[in-house]
Coordinates of C-alpha atoms in Angstrom, one line a residue:
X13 CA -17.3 2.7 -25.6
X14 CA -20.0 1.2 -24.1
X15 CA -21.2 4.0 -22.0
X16 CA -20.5 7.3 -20.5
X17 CA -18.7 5.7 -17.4
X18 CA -16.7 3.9 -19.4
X19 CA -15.9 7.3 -21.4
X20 CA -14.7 8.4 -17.7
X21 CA -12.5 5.9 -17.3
X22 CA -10.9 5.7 -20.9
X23 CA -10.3 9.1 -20.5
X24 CA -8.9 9.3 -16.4
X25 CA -6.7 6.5 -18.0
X26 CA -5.0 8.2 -20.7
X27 CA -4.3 11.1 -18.3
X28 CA -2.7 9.4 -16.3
X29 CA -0.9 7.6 -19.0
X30 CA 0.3 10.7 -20.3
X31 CA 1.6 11.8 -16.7
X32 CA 3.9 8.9 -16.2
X33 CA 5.4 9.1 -20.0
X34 CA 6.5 12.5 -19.1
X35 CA 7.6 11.3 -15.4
X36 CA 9.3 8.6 -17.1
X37 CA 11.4 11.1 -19.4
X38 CA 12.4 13.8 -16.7
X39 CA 12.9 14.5 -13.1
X40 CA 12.2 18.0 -13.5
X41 CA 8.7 19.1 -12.9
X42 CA 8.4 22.4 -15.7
X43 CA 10.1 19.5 -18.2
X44 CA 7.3 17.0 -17.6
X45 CA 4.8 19.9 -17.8
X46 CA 6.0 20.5 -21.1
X47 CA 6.3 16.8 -22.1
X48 CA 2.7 16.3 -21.0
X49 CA 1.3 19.2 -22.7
X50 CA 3.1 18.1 -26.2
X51 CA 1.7 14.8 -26.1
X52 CA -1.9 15.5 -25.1
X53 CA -2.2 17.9 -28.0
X54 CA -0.9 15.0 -30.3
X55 CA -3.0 13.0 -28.9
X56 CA -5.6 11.5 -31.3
X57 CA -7.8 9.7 -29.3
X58 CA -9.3 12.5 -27.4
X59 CA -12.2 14.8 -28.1
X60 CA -11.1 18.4 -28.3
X61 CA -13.3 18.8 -24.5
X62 CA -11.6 16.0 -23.6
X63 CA -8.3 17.1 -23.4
X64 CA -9.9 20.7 -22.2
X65 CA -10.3 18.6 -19.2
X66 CA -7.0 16.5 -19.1
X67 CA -5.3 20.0 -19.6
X68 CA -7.1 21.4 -16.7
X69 CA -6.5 18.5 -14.6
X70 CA -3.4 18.8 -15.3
X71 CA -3.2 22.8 -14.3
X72 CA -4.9 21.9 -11.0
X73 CA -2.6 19.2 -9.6
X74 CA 0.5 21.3 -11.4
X75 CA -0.4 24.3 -9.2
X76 CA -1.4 22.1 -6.1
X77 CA 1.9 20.2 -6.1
X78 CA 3.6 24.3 -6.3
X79 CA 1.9 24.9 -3.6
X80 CA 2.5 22.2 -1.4
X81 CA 6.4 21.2 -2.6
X82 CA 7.2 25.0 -2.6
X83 CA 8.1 24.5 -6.3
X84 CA 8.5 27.4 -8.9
X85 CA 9.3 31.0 -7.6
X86 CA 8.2 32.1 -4.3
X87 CA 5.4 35.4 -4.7
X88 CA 3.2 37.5 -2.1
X89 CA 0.3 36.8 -1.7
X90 CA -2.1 39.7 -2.4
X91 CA -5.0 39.0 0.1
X92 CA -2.6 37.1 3.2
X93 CA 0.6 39.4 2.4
X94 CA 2.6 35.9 2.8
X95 CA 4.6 33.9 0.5
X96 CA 3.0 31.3 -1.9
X97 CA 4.1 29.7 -5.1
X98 CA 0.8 28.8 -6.6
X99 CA -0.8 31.2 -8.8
X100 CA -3.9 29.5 -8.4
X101 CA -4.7 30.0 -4.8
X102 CA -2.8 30.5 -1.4
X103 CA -3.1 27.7 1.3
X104 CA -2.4 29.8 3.9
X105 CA -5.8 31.8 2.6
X106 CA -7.4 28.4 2.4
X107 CA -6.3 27.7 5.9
X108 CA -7.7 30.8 7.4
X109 CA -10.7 30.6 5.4
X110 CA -11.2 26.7 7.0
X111 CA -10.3 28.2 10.1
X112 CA -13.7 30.9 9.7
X113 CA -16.1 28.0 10.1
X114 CA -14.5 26.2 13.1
X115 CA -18.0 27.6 15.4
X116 CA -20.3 26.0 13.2
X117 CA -20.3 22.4 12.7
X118 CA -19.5 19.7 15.5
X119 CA -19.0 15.7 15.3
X120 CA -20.6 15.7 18.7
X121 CA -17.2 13.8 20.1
X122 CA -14.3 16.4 21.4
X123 CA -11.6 14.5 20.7
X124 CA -12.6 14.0 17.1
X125 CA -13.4 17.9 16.9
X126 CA -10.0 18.6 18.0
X127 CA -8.1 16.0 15.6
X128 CA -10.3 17.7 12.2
X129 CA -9.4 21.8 13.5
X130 CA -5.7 20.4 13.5
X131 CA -5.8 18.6 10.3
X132 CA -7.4 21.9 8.5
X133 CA -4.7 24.1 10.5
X134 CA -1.9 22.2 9.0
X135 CA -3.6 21.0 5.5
X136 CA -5.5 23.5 2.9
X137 CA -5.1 22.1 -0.1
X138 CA -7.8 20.5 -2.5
X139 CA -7.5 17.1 -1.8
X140 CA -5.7 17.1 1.3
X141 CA -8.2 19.0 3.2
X142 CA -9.7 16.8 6.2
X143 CA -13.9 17.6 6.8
X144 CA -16.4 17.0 9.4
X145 CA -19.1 15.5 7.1
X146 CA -22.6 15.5 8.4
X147 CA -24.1 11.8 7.5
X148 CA -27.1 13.3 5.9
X149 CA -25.0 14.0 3.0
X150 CA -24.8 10.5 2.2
X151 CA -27.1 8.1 0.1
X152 CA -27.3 4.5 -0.9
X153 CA -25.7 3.6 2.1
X154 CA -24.6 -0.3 1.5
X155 CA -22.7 -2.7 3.3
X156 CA -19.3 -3.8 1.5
X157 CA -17.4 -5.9 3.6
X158 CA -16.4 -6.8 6.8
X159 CA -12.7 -6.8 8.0
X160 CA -10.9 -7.6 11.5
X161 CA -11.3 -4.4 13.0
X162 CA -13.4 -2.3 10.7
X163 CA -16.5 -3.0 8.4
X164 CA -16.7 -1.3 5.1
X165 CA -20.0 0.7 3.8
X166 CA -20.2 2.4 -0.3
X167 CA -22.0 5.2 -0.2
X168 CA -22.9 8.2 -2.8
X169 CA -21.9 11.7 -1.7
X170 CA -24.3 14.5 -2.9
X171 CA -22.2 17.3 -2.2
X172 CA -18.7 15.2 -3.5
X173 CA -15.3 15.9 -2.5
X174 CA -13.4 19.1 -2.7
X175 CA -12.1 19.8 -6.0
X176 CA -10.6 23.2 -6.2
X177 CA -10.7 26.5 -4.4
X178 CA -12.4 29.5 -6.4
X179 CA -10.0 32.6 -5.0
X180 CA -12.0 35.5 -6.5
X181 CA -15.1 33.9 -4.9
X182 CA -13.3 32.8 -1.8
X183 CA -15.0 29.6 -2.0
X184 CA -14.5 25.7 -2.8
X185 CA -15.4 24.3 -6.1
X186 CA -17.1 20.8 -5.7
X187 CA -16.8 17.2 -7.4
X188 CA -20.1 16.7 -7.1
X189 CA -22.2 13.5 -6.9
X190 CA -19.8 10.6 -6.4
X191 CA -19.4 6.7 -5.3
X192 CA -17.3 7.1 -1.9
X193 CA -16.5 4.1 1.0
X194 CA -16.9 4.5 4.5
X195 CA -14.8 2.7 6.7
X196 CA -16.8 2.3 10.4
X197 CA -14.4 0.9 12.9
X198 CA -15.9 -1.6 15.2
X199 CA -16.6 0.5 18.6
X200 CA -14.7 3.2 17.4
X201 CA -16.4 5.4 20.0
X202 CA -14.5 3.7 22.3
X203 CA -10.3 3.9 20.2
X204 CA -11.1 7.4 18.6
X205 CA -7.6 8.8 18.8
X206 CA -6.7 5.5 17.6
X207 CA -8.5 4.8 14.5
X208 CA -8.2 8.5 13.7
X209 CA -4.8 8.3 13.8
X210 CA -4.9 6.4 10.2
X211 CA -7.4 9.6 8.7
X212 CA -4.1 11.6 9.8
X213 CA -1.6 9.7 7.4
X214 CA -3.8 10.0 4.8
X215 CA -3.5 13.8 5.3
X216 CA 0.3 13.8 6.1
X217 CA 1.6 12.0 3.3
X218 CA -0.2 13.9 0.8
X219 CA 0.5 11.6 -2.1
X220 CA -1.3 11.5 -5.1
X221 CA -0.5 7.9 -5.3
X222 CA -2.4 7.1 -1.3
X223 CA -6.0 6.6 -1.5
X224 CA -7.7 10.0 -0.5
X225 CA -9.5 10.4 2.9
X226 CA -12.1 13.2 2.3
X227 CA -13.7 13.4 6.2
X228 CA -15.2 11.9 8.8
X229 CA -18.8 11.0 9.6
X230 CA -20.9 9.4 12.0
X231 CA -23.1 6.1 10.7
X232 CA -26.6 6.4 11.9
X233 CA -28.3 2.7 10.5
X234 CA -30.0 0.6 12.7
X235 CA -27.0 -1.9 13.1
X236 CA -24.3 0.5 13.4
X237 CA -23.3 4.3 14.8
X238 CA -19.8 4.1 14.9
X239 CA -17.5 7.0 13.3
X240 CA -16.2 6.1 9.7
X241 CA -13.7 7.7 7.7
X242 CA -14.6 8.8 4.2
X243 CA -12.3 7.6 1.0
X244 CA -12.8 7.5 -2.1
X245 CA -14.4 4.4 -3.9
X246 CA -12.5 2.3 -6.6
X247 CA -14.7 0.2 -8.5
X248 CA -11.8 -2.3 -9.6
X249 CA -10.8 -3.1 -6.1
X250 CA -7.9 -4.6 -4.4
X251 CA -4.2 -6.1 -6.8
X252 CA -5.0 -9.7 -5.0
X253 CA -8.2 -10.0 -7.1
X254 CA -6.9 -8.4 -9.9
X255 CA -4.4 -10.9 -10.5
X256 CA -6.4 -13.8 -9.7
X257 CA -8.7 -12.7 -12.7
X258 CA -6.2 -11.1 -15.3
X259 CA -2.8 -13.0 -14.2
X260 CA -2.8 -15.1 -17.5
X261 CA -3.1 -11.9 -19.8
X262 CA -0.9 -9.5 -18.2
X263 CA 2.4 -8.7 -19.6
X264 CA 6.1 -8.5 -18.7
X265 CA 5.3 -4.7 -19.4
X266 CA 1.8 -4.4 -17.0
X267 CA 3.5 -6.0 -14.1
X268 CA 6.6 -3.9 -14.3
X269 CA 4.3 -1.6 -14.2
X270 CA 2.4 -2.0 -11.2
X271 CA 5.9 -2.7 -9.2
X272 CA 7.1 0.7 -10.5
X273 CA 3.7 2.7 -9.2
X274 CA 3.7 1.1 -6.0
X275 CA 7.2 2.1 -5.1
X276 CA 6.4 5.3 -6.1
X277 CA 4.2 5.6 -3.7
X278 CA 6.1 3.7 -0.8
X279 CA 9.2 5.9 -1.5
X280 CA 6.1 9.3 -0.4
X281 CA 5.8 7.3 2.4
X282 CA 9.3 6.9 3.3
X283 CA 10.1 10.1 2.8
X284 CA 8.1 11.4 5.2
X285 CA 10.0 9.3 7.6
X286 CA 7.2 6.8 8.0
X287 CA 6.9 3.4 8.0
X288 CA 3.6 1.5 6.6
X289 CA 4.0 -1.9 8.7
X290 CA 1.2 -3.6 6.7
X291 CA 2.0 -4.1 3.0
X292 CA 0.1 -6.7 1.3
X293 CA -1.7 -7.0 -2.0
X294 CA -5.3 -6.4 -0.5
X295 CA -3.8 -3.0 0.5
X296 CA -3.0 -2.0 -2.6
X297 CA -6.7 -0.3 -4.7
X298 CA -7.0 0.1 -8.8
X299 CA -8.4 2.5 -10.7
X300 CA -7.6 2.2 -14.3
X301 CA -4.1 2.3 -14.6
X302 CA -3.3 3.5 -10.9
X303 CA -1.8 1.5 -7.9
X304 CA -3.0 3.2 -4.9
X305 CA -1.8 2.5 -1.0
X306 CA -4.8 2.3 1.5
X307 CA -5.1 1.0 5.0
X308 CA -2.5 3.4 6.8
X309 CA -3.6 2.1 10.4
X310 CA -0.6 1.4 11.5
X311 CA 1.2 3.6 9.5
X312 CA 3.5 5.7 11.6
X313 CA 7.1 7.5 12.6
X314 CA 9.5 5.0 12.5
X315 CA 11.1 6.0 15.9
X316 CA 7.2 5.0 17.4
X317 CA 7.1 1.6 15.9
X318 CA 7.6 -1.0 18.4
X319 CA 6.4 -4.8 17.7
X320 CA 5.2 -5.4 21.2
X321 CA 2.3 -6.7 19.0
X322 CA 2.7 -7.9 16.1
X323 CA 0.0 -7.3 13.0
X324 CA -0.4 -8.5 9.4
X325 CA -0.3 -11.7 7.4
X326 CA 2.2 -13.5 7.8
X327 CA 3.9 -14.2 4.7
X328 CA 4.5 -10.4 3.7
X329 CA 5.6 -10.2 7.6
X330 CA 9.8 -9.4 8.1
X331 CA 11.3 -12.5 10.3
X332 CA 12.4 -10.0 12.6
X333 CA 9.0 -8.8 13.1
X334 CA 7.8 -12.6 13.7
X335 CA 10.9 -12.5 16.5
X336 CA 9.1 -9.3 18.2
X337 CA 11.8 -6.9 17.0
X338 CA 11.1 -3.1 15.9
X339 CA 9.0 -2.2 12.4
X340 CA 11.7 -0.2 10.2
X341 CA 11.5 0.7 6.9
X342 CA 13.5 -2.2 6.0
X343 CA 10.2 -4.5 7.0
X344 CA 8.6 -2.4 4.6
X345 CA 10.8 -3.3 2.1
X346 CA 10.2 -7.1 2.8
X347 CA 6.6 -6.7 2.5
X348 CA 7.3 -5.0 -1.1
X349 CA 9.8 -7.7 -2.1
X350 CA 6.9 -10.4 -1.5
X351 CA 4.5 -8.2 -3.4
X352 CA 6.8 -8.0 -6.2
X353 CA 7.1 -11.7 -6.3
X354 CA 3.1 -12.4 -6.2
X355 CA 2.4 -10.0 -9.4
X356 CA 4.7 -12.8 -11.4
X357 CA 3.3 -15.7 -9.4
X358 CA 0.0 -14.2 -10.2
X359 CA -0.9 -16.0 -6.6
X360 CA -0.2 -15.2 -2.6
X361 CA 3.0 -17.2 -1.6
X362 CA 2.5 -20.0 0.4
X363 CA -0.9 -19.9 -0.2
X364 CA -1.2 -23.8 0.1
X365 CA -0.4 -24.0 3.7
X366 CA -2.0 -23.0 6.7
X367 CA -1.0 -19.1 8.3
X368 CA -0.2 -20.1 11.0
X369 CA 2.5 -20.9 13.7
X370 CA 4.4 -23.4 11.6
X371 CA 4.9 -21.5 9.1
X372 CA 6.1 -18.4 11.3
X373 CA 8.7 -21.2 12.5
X374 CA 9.4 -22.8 9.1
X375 CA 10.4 -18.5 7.9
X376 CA 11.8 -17.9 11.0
X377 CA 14.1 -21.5 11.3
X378 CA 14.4 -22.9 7.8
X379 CA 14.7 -19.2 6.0
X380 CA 11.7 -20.5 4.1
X381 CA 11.1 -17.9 1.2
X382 CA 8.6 -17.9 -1.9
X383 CA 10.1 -20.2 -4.9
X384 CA 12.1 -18.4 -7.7
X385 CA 10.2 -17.7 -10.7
X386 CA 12.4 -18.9 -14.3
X387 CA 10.7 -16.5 -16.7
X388 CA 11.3 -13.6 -14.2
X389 CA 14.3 -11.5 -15.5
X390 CA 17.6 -12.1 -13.5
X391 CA 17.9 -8.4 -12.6
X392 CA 14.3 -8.6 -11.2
X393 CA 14.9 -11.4 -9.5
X394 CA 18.0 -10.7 -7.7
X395 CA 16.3 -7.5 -6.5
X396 CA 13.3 -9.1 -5.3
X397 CA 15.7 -11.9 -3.4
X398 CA 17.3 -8.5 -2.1
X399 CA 14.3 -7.3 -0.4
X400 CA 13.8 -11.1 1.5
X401 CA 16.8 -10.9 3.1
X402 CA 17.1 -12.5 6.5
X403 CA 19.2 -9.4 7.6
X404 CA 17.8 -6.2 7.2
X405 CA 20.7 -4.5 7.1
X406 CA 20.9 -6.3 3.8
X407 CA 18.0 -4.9 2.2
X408 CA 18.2 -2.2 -0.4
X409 CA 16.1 1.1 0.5
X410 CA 13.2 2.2 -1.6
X411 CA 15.2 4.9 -3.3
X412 CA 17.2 2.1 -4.8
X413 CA 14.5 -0.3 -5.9
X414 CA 12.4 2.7 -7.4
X415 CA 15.4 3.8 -9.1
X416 CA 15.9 0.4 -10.5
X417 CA 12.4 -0.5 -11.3
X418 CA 12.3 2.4 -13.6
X419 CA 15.7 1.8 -15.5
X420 CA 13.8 -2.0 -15.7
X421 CA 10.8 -0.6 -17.1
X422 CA 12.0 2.3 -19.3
X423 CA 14.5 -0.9 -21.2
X424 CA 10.9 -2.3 -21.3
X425 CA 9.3 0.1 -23.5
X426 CA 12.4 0.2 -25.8
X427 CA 13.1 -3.3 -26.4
X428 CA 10.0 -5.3 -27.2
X429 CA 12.4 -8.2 -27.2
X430 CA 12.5 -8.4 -23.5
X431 CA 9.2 -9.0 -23.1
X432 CA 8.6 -11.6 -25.5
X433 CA 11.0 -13.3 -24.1
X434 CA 9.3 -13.2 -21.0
X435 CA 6.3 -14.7 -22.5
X436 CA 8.4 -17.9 -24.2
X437 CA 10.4 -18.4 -20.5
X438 CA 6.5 -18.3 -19.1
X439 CA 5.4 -20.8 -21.8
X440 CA 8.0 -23.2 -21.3
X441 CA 7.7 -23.2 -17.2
X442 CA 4.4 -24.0 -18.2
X443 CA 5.2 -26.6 -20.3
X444 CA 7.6 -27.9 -17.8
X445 CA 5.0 -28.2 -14.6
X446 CA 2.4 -30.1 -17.7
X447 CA 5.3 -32.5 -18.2
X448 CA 6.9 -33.2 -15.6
X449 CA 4.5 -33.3 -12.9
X450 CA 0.7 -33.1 -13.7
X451 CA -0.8 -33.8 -10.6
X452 CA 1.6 -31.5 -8.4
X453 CA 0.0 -28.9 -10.6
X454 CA -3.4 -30.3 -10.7
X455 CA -3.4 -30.3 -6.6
X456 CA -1.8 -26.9 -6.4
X457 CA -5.0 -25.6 -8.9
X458 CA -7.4 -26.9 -6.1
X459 CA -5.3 -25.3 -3.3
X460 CA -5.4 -22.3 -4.9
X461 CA -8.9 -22.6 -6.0
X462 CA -9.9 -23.2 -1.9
X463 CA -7.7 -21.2 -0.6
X464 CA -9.6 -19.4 1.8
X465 CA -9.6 -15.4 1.7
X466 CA -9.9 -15.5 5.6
X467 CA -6.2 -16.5 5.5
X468 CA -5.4 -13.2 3.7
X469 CA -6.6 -10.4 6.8
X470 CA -4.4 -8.9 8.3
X471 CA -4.6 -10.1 11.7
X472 CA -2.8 -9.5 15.5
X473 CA 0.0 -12.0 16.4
X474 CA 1.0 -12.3 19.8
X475 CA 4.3 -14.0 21.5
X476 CA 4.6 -13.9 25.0
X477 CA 6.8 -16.0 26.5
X478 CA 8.0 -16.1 30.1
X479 CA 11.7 -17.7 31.3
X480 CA 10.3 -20.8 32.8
X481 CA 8.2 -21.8 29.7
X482 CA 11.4 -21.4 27.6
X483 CA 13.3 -23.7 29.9
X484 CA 10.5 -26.4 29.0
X485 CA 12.8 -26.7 25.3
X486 CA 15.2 -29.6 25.9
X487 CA 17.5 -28.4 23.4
X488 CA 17.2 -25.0 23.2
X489 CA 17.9 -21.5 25.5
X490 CA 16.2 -18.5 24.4
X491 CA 19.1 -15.4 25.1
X492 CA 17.4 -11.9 25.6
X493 CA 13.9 -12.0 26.5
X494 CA 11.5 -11.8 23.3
X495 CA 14.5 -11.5 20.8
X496 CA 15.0 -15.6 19.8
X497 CA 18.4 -16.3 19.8
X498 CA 18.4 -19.8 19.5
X499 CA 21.4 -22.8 20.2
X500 CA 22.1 -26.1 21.2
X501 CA 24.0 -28.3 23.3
X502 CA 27.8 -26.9 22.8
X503 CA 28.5 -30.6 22.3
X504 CA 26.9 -30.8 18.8
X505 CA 28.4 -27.4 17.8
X506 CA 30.9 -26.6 15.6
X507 CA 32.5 -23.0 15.0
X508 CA 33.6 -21.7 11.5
X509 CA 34.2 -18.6 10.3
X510 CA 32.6 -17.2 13.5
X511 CA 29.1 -18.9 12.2
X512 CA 27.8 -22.0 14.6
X513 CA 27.1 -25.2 12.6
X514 CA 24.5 -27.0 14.3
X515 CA 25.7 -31.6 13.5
X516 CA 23.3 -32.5 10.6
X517 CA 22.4 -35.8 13.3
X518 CA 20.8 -33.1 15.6
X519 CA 19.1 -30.4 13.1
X520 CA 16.0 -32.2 12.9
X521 CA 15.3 -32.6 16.2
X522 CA 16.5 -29.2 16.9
X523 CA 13.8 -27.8 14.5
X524 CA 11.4 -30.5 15.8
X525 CA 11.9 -29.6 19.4
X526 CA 11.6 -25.9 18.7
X527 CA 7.9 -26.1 16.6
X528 CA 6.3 -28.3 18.7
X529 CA 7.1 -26.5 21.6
X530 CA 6.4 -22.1 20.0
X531 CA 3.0 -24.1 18.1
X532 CA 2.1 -25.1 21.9
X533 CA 2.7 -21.8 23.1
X534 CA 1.1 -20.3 20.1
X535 CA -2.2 -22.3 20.7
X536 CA -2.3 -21.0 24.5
X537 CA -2.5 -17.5 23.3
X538 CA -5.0 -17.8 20.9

């Protein structure tokens, strides 16, 4: 190793490696315990305080996850007199002990006061617990990035995170000095409930797999003194510019991988009966070997989310979102059928045209969809195809596709064949695009190569259209307001089979008719 960070991160890795062997071998929490602790201690590439640490990493998140799933068998608490199951700590002491300090700090802002009392009322947990941080805790402030609504700061945390709570002390154990990101919304002093409504999900979900939100601060620069919500900071960033630097060396095996991690974590969201609403590849951070899920902003109950506006990029978007119908879980799982396709592609889909309103038609119209891929395997593909369905009654649900992504991935460990018959597929689609057309490949390289990362923001769409504008289409009627139902003249129909065939001599003008005139009204609302 080259230094002691990258000791850290050797060693975080083959934790976590450890964990998903033994999730990949049982269902049953006390079996993986016991699967993890037989393969640390065989473990040869691990000092003897290294795997001190692993094993009390281990005993931490074991006794949080008691506490929080109920697991294990229930016990009374000997300070609170109520029930617990950790033998660690209590959260209901950890609630109450939160609840001691409410008098003494304030954000200066009500509403924001309010929102962290509720989140430490319902929350106690290491990890899960939701501070007022004063900003003078902060150092190094720099600027990251800036995105549509929000601009990004790193920062370094003297005091750190919460790690643990000490019950014979009755106080919180540390992290320490760490790398964190603040993420300032632009006039957030004027959308507070709004843009604290994301810190929330971060404290509902309570994944291990979400990126963690440790607070809330106040930036005090001389360019900025907007609230900001405090994560933590992952120095290999986003799965877009992972694979646009590693695509060529990753395995069958290590995207497989990835697929598998980030259902997991989608299937935490999903059973909290939420919906995400903005799944893309820039939304998904790396650390190591983890796939974690940021940017909940939109993230919400699924009965709440309406698409009276419309939000994301627009390949990853569900054509019955781009028609201004409701978010559901199922556009969730169109989103995740288009990521699953990029980590083989290596590359966004459609990434050589423009985002923009003809190609919201071209998905919505022609049922445009990313290209199959030959070296993906069949039962991959057909469940990625699965996920694009036009109809979202059609799509699978994410207990299926996690279930099926770790059958696919467990047959990957076992038989090496599969994957290197992955690799000769991927060689000979190579070989094939050399061959048989140089320059299409040579002019997709540039496209790719200027493909401009503005395109990939998630951004607000709007369709508003109003009866008479609608009549203005020669061809077509619009049936229900905002929900496109589109026909033609009864004289060029045909019915079979209950489906309308629209004459092949009037398709293209059909389609025509119908871009120019949404790309008009498209332009207007810009």
């Amino acid at each position: 190793m080259n230094n002691k960070n990258d000791r850290k991160d050797f060693v975080s890795q083959t934790y976590f490696k450890l964990i998903y062997y033994s999730e990949l071998h049982s269902s049953n929490y006390e079996d993986r315990i016991e699967i993890y602790n037989k393969i640390l201690s065989e473990n040869t590439e691990l000092t003897p305080e290294e795997k001190r640490s692993c094993q009390d990493r281990a005993q931490r998140n074991t006794e949080r996850e008691k506490e929080l799933f109920k697991r294990g068998k229930p016990i009374g608490c000997g300070y609170c007199k109520l029930t617990r199951y950790s033998t660690r700590y209590c959260e209901n002491c950890i609630i109450k002990y939160l609840k001691s300090f409410f008098g003494t700090w304030t954000s200066g802002c009500d509403v924001i006061d309010k929102f962290i009392r509720e989140c430490q009322s319902n929350s106690g947990l290491p990890l899960h617990i939701m501070e007022w941080i004063p900003f003078e805790q902060f150092e190094d402030i720099e600027h990251l990035a800036n995105g549509g609504f929000a601009t990004i700061y790193t920062a370094t945390w003297k005091r750190g995170s919460i790690l643990d709570f000490n019950e014979s002390k009755r106080n919180f154990v540390y992290q320490g000095s760490q790398k964190v990101v603040l993420k300032s919304l632009n006039n957030s002093n004027e959308h507070t409930e709004k843009f604290f409504e994301e810190a929330k999900r971060f404290i509902q979900i309570r994944s291990g797999d979400i990126v963690n939100a440790y607070g809330i601060t106040k930036i005090k620069t001389s360019d900025n003194s907007n609230y900001a919500i405090v994560m933590n900071y992952f120095a290999d960033g986003n799965l877009r510019d992972y694979l646009k630097k590693n695509h060529s060396t990753l395995s069958l095996q290590d995207r497989v991988f990835a697929i598998w991690r980030i259902c997991g974590v989608l299937l935490d969201v999903h059973r909290q009966d939420l919906i995400h609403c903005d799944l893309h590849s820039g939304n998904i951070l790396l650390y190591t070997n983890r796939c974690l899920l940021t940017d909940l902003g939109l993230c919400g109950p699924v009965e709440d989310r309406n698409a009276d506006e419309v939000f994301g990029i627009i390949p990853y978007m569900a054509p019955e979102l781009l028609q201004n119908k409701k978010y559901s879980k199922a556009t969730d799982i169109y989103g995740l059928g288009i990521l699953m396709w990029e980590i083989f592609a290596g590359h966004p889909p459609f990434f050589d045209k423009a985002y923009d309103e003809q190609l919201i038609l071209e998905i919505i119209l022609n049922n445009l969809r990313p290209p199959k891929l030959p070296e993906v395997p069949n039962e991959l593909q057909n469940l990625i195809y699965r996920c694009l369905d036009a109809d979202p009654l059609k799509r699978p649900n994410i207990e299926e596709i996690h279930d099926i992504i770790k059958k696919i991935y467990c047959e990957i460990l076992e038989n090496e064949k599969l994957g290197i018959e992955y690799e000769r597929k991927k060689k000979r689609t190579n070989e094939k695009l050399v061959i048989e057309d140089e320059k299409k490949k040579k002019r997709t390289t540039v496209a790719f190569d200027n493909w401009q990362q503005d395109s990939f923001q998630s951004q607000i769409i709007k369709f508003d259209f109003n009866d008479s504008e609608l009549k203005k289409l020669s061809d077509i009627s619009v049936i229900k307001s905002k929900n496109l139902e589109l026909n033609t003249s009864a004289s060029n129909l045909s019915i079979k089979d209950d489906f309308f065939i629209i004459e092949p001599h009037t398709l293209s003008s059909f389609i025509s008719n119908t871009m120019n005139f949404f790309i008009e009204k498209f332009k207007k609302t810009k």
